[in-house]
C-alpha positions as a printed Julia matrix, in Angstrom:
105×3 Matrix{Float64}:
   8.51    2.44    9.44
   9.49   -0.76    8.42
   7.62   -2.42    5.84
   6.55   -5.32    7.33
   4.23   -3.01    9.22
   3.03   -1.18    5.97
   2.31   -4.71    4.25
   0.67   -6.17    7.77
  -2.13   -3.0     7.59
  -2.51   -3.24    4.26
  -3.4    -7.2     4.02
  -6.74   -6.69    5.07
  -8.83   -6.21    2.81
 -10.8    -3.49    4.45
  -7.55   -1.14    5.1
  -6.8    -1.6     1.37
 -10.02   -0.36    0.33
  -9.58    2.44    2.59
  -6.38    3.25    1.01
  -7.44    2.95   -2.66
 -10.44    5.29   -1.66
  -8.3     7.65    0.09
  -5.9     7.8    -2.93
  -8.93    9.87   -4.72
  -8.54   12.22   -2.12
  -9.75   13.47    1.71
 -12.83   11.58    3.01
 -14.21   12.2     6.82
 -14.78    8.74    8.49
 -18.7     8.87    7.81
 -17.79    8.66    3.61
 -15.1     5.86    4.46
 -17.8     3.78    6.42
 -20.94    4.11    4.11
 -19.6     1.26    1.6
 -18.48   -1.36    4.0
 -20.81   -3.23    5.87
 -19.16   -2.29    9.28
 -19.73   -0.01   12.45
 -18.21    3.62   12.76
 -15.66    1.75   15.79
 -14.65   -0.69   13.29
 -14.2     1.96   10.4
 -12.06    4.04   13.61
  -9.76    1.24   14.08
  -9.22   -0.09   10.87
  -8.12    3.52   10.58
  -6.18    3.42   13.47
  -3.96    0.98   11.98
  -3.57    2.62    9.34
  -2.17    5.46   10.84
  -0.29    3.23   13.42
   1.52    2.26    9.95
   2.23    5.89    8.78
  -0.44    5.39    5.75
  -3.32    7.77    6.64
  -3.26   10.98    8.68
  -6.49   11.95   10.74
  -7.47   15.65   11.47
 -10.48   17.07   13.23
 -12.62   19.77   11.09
 -15.69   20.64   13.04
 -17.42   17.93   13.75
 -16.1    15.45   11.4
 -12.61   13.51   11.55
 -11.24   14.18    7.6
  -8.67   11.18    6.78
  -6.06   11.74    4.11
  -3.41    9.44    2.67
   0.16   10.21    3.89
   2.23    9.52    0.39
   5.94    9.08    2.19
   4.79    5.97    3.15
   3.86    4.3    -0.15
   6.75    5.58   -1.4
   8.87    3.22    1.03
   7.12    0.19   -0.84
   7.31    1.84   -4.28
  11.14    2.15   -3.8
  10.87   -1.73   -2.18
   9.12   -3.04   -5.14
  11.13   -1.04   -7.96
  14.3    -3.06   -6.15
  12.7    -6.17   -6.43
  11.68   -5.63   -9.65
  15.62   -4.92  -10.78
  16.49   -8.08   -9.16
  13.94  -10.1   -11.24
  14.61   -8.1   -15.1
  18.02   -8.82  -13.86
  18.22  -12.47  -13.21
  15.97  -13.02  -16.15
  18.43  -11.26  -18.47
  21.54  -13.23  -17.59
  19.0   -16.6   -18.09
  18.33  -15.35  -21.53
  22.03  -14.58  -21.71
  22.62  -18.29  -20.76
  20.11  -19.75  -22.93
  21.27  -18.09  -25.76
  24.88  -19.13  -25.29
  23.35  -22.76  -25.08
  21.77  -22.54  -28.07
  25.42  -21.34  -29.7
  26.53  -24.32  -28.48
């Protein structure tokens, strides 16, 4: 899944809260809806966006729908952030070296 899709899904505060909740373990749709001031159909749409982005997996258990986090999608985000962090750390190191060489002259 493209990172832009993942970030777009996570840009919504409700969906971000859902992902944070699911990072603690599986939850039913009812459990996900309870802390939010939204209707069950609205929660279904939010979860659908997360499913489409590859962040969440849902399955039917009896009469309930249970959701869980799909860690593979977040691994891709983590790798991207790691690359970005390495770039900025390298840039800061080069800047420090440049500033130190200016101090010596």
